[in-house]
Coordinates of C-alpha atoms and ligand atoms in Angstrom, one line a residue:
X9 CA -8.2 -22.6 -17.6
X10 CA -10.6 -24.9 -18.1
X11 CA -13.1 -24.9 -21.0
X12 CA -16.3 -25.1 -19.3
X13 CA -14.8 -22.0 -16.5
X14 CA -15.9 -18.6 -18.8
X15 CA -15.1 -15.0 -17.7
X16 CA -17.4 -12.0 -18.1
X17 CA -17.8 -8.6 -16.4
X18 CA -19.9 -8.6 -13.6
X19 CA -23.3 -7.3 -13.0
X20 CA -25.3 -5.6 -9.8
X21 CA -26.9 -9.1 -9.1
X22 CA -23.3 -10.6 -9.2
X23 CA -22.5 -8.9 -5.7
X24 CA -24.4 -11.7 -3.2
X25 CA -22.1 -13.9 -4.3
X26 CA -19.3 -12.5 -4.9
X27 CA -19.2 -10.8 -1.1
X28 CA -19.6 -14.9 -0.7
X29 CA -16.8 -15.9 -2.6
X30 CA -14.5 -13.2 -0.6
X31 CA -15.7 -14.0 2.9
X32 CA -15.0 -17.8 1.9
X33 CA -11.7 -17.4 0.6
X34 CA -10.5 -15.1 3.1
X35 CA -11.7 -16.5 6.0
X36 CA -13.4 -13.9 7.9
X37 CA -17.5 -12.1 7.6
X38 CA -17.8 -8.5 6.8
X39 CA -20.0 -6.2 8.8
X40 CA -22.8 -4.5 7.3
X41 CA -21.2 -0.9 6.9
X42 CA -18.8 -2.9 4.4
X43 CA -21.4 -4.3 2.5
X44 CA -23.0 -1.4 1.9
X45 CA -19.7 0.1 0.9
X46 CA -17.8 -1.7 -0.7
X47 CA -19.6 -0.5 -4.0
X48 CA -18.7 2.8 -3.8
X49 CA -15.0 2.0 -3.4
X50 CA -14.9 -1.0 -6.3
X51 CA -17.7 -0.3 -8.7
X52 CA -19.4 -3.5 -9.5
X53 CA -19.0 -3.0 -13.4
X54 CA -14.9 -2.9 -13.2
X55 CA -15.2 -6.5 -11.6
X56 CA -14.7 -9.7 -14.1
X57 CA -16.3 -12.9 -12.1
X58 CA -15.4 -16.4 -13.2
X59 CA -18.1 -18.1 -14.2
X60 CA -18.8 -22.7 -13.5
X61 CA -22.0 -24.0 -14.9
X62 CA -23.8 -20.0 -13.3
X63 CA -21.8 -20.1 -9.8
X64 CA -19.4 -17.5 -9.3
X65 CA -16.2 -19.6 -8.7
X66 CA -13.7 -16.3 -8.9
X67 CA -13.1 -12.7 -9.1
X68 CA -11.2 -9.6 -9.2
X69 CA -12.0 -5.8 -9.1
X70 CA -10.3 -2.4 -9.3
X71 CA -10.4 0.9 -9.1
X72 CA -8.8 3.8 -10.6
X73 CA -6.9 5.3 -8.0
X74 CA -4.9 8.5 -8.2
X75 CA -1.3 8.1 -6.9
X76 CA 1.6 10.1 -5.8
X77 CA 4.7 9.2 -7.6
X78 CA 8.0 9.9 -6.5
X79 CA 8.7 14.2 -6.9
X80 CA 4.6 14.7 -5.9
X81 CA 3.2 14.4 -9.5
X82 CA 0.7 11.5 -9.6
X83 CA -0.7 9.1 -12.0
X84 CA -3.9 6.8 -12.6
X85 CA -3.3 3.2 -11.5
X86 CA -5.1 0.4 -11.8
X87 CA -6.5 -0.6 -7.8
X88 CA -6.7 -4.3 -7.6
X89 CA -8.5 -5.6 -5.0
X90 CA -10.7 -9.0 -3.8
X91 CA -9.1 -11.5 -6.1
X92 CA -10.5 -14.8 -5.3
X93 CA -10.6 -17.9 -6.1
X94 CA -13.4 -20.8 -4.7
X95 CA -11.4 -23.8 -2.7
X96 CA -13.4 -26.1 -5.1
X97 CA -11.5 -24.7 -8.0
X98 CA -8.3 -23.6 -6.8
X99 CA -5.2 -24.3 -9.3
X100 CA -6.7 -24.5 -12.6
X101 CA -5.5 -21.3 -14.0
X102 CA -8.2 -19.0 -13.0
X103 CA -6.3 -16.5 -11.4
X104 CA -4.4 -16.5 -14.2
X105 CA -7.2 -15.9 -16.6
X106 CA -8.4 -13.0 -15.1
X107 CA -4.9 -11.7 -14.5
X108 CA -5.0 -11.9 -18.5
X109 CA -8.0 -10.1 -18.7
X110 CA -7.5 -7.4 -15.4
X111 CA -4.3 -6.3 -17.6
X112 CA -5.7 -6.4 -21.2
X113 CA -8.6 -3.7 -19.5
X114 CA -6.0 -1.8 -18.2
X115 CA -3.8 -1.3 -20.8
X116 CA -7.1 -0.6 -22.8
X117 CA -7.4 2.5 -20.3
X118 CA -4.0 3.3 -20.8
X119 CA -3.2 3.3 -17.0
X120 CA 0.5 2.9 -16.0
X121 CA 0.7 1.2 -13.1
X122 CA -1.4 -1.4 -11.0
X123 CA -1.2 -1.5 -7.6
X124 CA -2.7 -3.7 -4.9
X125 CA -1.9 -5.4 -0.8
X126 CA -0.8 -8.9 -1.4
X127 CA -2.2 -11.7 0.8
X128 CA 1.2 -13.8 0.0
X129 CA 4.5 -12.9 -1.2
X130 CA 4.5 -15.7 -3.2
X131 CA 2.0 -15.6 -5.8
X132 CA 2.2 -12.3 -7.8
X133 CA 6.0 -12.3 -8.9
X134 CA 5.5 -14.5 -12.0
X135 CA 2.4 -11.7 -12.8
X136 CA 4.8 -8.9 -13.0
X137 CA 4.6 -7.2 -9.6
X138 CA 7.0 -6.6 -6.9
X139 CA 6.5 -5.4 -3.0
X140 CA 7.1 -1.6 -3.3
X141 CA 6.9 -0.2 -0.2
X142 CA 8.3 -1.4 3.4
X143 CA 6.6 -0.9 7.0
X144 CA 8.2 -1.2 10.1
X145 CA 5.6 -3.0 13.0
X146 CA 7.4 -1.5 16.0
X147 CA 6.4 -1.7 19.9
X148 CA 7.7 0.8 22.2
X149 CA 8.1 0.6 26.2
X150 CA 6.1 3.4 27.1
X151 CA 7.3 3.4 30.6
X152 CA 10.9 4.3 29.7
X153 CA 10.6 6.3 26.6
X154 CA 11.4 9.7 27.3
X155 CA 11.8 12.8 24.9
X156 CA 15.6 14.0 24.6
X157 CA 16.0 17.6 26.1
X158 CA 16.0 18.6 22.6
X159 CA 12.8 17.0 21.1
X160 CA 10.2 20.2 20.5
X161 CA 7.2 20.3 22.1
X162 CA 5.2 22.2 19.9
X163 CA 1.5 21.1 21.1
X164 CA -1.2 22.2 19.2
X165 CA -3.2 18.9 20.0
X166 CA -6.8 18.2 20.8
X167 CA -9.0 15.5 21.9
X168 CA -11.9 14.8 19.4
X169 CA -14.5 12.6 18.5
X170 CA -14.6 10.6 15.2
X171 CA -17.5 12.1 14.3
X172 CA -16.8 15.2 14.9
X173 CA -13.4 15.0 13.1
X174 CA -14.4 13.5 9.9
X175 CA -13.8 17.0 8.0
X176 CA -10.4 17.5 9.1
X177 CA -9.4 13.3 8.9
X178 CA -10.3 13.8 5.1
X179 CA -8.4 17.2 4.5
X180 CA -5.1 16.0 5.8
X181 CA -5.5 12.8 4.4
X182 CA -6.0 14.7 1.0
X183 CA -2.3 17.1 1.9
X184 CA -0.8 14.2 3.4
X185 CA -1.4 11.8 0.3
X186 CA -0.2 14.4 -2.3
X187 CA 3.2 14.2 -0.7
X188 CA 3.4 11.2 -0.3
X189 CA 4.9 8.3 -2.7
X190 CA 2.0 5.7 -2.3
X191 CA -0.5 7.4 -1.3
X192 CA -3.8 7.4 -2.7
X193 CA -6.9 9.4 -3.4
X194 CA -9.4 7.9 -0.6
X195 CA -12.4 7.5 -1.8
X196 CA -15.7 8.3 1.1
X197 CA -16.6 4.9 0.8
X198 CA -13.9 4.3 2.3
X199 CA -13.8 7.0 4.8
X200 CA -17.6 5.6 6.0
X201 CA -16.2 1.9 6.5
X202 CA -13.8 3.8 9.0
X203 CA -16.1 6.1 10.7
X204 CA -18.4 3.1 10.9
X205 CA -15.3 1.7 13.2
X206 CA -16.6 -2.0 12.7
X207 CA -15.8 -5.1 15.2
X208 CA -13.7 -6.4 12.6
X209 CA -11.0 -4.6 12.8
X210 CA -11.1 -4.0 16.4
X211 CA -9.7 -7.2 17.9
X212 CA -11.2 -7.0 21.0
X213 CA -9.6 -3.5 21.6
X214 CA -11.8 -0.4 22.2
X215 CA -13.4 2.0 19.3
X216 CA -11.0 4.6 18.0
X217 CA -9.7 7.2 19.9
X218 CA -8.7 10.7 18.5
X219 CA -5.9 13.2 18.5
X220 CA -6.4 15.9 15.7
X221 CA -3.7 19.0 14.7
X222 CA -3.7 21.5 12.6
X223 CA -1.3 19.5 10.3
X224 CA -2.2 16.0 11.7
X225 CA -4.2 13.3 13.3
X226 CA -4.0 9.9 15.1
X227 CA -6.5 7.1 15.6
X228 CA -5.4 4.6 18.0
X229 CA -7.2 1.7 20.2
X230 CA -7.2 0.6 23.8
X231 CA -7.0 -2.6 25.0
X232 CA -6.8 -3.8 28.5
X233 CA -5.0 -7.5 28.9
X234 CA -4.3 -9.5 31.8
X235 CA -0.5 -8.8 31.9
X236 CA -0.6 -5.7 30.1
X237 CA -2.3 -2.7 28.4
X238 CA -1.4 -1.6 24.9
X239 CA -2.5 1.1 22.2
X240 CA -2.2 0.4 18.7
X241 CA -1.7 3.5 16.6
X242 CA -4.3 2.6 14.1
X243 CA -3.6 5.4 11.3
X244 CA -0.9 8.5 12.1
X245 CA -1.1 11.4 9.4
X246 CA 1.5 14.3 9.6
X247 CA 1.9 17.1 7.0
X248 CA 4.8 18.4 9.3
X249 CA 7.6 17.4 11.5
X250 CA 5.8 19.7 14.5
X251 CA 2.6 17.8 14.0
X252 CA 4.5 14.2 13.9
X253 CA 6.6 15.4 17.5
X254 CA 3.3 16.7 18.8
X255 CA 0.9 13.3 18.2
X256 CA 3.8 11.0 19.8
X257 CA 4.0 13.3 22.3
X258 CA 0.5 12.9 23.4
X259 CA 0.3 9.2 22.3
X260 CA 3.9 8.5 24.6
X261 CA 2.0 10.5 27.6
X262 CA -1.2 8.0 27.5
X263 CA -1.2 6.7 31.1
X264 CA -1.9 3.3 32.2
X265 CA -0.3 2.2 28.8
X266 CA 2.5 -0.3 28.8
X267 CA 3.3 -0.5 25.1
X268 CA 2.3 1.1 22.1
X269 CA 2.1 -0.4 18.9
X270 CA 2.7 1.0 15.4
X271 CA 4.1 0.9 12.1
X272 CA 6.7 3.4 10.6
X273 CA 8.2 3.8 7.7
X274 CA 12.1 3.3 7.7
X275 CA 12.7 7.1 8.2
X276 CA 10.3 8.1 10.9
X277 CA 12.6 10.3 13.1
X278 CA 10.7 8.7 15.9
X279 CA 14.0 6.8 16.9
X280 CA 15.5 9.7 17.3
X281 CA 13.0 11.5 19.3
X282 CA 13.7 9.9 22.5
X283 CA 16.8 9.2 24.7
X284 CA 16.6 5.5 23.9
X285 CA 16.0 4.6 20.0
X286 CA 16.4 0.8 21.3
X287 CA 13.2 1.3 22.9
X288 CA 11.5 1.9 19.5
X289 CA 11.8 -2.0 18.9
X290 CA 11.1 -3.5 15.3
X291 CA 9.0 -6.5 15.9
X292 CA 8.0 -7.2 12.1
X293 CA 8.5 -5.8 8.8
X294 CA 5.8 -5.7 5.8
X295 CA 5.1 -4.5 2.4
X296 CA 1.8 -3.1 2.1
X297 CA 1.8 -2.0 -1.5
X298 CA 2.9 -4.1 -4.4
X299 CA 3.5 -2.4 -7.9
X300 CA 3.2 -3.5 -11.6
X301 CA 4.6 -1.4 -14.4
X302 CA 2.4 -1.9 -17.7
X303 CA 4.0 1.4 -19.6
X304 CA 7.7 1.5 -18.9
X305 CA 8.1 5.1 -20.3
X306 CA 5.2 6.3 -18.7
X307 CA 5.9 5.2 -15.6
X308 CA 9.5 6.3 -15.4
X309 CA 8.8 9.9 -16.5
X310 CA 6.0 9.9 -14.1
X311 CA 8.3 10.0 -11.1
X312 CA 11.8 12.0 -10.5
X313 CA 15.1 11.0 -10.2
X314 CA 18.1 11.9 -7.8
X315 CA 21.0 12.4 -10.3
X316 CA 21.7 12.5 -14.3
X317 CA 21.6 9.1 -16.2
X318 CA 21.8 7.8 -19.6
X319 CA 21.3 4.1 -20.5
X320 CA 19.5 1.6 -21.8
X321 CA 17.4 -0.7 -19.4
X322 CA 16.3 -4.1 -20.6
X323 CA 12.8 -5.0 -19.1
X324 CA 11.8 -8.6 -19.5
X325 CA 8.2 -8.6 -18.7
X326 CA 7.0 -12.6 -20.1
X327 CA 3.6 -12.5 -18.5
X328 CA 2.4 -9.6 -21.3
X329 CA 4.7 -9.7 -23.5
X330 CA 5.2 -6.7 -23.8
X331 CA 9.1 -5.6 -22.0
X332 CA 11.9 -4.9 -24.5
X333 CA 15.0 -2.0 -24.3
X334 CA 14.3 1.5 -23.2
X335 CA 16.5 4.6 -23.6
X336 CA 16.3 6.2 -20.1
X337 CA 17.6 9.8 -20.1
X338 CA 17.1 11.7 -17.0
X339 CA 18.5 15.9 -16.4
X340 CA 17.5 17.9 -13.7
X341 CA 15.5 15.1 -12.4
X342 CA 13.1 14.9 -15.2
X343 CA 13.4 12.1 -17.5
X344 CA 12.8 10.9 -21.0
X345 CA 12.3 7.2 -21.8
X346 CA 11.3 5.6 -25.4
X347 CA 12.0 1.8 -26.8
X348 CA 14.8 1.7 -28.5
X349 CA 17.4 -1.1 -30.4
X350 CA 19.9 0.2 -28.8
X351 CA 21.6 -3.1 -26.6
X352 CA 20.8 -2.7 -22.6
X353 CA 23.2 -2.2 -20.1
X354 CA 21.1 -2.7 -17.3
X355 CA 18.6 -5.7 -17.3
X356 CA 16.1 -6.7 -15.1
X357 CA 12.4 -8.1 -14.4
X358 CA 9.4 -6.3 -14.6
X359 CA 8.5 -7.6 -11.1
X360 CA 11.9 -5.9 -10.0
X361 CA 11.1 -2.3 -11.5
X362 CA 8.2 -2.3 -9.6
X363 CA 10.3 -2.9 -6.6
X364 CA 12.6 0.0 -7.8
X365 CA 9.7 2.6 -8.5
X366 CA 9.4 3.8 -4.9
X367 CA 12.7 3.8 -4.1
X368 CA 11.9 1.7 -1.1
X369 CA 13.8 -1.4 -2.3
X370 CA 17.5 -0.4 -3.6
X371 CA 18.8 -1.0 -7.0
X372 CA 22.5 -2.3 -5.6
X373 CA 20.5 -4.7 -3.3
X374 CA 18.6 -6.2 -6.1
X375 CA 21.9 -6.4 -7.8
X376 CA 23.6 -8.5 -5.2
X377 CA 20.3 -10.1 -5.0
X378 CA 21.3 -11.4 -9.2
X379 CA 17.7 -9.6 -9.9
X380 CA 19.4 -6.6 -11.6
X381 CA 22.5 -7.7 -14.6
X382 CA 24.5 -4.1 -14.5
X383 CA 27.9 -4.6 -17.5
X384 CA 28.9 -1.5 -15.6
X385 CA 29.5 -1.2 -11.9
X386 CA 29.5 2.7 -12.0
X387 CA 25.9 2.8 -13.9
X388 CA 24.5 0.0 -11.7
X389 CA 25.8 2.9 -9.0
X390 CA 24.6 5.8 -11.1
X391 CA 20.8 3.7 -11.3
X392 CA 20.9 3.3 -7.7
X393 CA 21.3 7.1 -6.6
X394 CA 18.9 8.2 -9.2
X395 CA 16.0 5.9 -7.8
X396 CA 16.6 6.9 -4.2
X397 CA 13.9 9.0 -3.1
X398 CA 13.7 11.7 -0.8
X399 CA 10.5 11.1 1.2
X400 CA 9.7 7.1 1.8
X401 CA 6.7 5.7 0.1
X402 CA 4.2 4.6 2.1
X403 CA 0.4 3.1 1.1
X404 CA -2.2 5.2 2.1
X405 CA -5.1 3.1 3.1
X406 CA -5.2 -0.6 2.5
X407 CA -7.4 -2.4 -0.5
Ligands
LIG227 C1 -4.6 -17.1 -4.4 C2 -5.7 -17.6 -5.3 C3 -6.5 -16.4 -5.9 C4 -5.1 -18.5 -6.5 O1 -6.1 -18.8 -7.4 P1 -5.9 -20.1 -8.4 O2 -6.9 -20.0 -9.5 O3 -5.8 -21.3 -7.6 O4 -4.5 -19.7 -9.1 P2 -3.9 -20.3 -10.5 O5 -4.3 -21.8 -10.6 O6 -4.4 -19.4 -11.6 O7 -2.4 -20.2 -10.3 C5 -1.6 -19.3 -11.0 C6 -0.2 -19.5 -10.6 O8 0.0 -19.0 -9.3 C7 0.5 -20.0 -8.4 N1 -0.2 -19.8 -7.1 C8 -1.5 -19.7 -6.9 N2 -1.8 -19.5 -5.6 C9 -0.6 -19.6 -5.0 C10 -0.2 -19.4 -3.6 N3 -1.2 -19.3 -2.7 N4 1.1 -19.5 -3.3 C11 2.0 -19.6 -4.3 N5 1.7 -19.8 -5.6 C12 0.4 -19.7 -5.9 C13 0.1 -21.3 -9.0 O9 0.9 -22.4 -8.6 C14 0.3 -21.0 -10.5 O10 1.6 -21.0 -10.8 P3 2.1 -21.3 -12.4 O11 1.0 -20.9 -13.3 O12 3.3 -20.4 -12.5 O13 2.5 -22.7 -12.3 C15 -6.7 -18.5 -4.5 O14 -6.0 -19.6 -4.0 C16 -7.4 -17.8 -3.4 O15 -8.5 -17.3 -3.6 N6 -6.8 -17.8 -2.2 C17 -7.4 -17.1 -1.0 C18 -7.6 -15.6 -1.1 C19 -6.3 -14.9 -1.5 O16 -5.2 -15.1 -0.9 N7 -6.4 -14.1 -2.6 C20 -5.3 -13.3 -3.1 C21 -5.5 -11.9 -2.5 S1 -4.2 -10.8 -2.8

């Protein structure tokens, strides 16, 4: 970076600017409700600004989230959000720089993991992180889906308000997120942006609709087109298979609606549901979170493992210096993991045990992709089965 470019934590008269900065680099305004709260979900004194003769010329922020790891415990990450760079000083190393200094405060905190939405998949590799999660963007023919004979129809649905569901969109965020690989804590800051429902995110589609039950919700958008009609399924919580079968239910029943839009994770039964799985059509596929390991043995006895294993995994992690060998022992499903000198017999990036963590992205894949070296067919095989996961990960709200 430049000598004359300085980095310093921000301060409360920083934020003018650097809500500038963003809605210049990303190409879009915010509404007032997210002004007045994005605060609350980023505090200003965990942002580092770039500083060019007093303008604010880049940024990035984060907050400590709480996240569910693989097996339900969770751990603190690292939150990275709004990182920014002004289009009069783009490619001089700035991102880089405060890269440097986003990780040196987080491994000061001692926080295993960063986390954050990627605006391209191209940039963040050479930083250590990896896309962690997968989403399918699927559009389904309302007008010939229909239930198989034996789908349930357990009901239990109601019409509500946003306002008047606020209370129960929080508490089954809160059970849904705890068993959930990916999800978050959700802070209210964020909640208000979302009850504030905003013209931003709206596309010309209507305000949010609401189905609430028991052990779920849905918040969807209308929009009427010239040719056609379509919902978008803007946020679909279920604690329990009954609550998942009741909300499509109701959201498959929606009349004068020729497709529905949403995004499932790879196992969503919804395929299955109905009498034609073709009809649940994958139009696009996404990553949604991206994942950065800064304590390898913290991280990996954070989460639980699918079957016995006992090797040595060689981490090369150049942008912090900081990968080496690890002894990885896991019984039961719970697992030890401490540096050792021991040679590896699995080797691999950072980037790509971030891909791993989740067990969205398999470790035989990555191995035919030459991102995994494995001197043992049977281990690479043994690693593989042990990261699977039982429940796919999916991010809870976006950052
Ligand atoms: C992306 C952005 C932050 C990059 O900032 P920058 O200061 O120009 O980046 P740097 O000069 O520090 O580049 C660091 C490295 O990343 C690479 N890089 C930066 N932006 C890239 C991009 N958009 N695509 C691919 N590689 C990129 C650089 O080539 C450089 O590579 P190297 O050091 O390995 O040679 C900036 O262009 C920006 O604000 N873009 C719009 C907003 C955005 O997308 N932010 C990211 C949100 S997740």
């Amino acid at each position: 970076m430049a000598s004359n470019i300085t980095l310093r934590s921000a301060t409360e008269k920083d934020f003018p600017a650097i809500v500038q900065l963003a809605e210049i680099c990303f190409g879009m305004r915010y509404d007032p409700p997210e002004i007045e709260n994005i605060p609350g979900i980023f505090p200003i004194e965990r942002a580092i600004v770039a500083v060019d003769d007093g303008q604010i010329v880049g940024h990035t922020v984060d907050r400590v989230m709480t996240l569910t790891v693989p097996g339900g415990d969770t751990v603190r990450a690292a939150g990275v959000s709004a990182v920014t760079v002004a289009p009069t000083h783009r490619r001089r190393g700035i991102l880089r720089s405060l890269y440097i200094e986003q990780h040196a405060r987080t491994e000061a905190e001692g926080l295993p993991l960063t986390i954050f939405t990627a605006s391209e998949g191209t940039i963040y590799g050479r930083f250590g992180y990896g896309p962690t999660t997968a989403m399918n963007e699927v559009s389904i023919d309302r007008h010939r889906a229909e239930f198989r004979p034996t789908t349930p129809d357990p009901g239990g649905v109601r019409l509500a308000t946003l306002d008047e569901s606020r209370d129960h969109l929080r508490a089954v965020y809160d059970r849904w997120r705890r068993q959930t690989p990916g999800g978050q804590d959700r802070p209210d800051a964020n909640w208000n942006i979302w009850f504030a429902d905003t013209e931003r995110y709206r596309d010309g589609a209507s305000t949010l609709f609401v189905l609430t039950h028991p052990d779920g919700y849905a918040l969807y958008r209308r929009k009427w087109g010239e040719h056609e009609n379509v919902t978008t399924v803007v946020e679909l919580r279920a604690v329990t298979t009954e609550a998942h079968i009741a909300l499509w239910r109701v959201l498959l029943s929606l009349d004068l609606t020729d497709r529905i839009e949403a995004s499932l994770t790879d196992d969503d039964p919804l395929p299955h549901l109905v009498t034609d799985p073709r009809l649940v059509r994958v139009k696009g596929r996404y990553d949604g979170l991206w994942l950065r390991v800064m304590d390898v043995p913290a991280a990996l006895t954070a989460r639980t493992y699918g079957g016995n294993l006992d090797l040595v995994l060689g981490v090369e992690d150049s942008f912090r210096d900081a990968g080496g060998a690890f002894a990885l022992r896991v019984r039961d499903g719970v697992a030890e993991c401490e540096p050792t000198t021991r040679p590896a017999d699995i080797e691999l990036s950072i980037d790509t045990l971030g891909s791993l963590y989740f067990g969205a992205h398999r470790a035989r894949v990555l191995a035919a992709a030459n991102r995994i070296q494995a001197k043992d067919g049977a281990q690479l095989a043994a690693f593989d089965r042990a990261l699977s996961t039982e429940r796919d990960a999916e991010l809870g709200w976006f950052f």
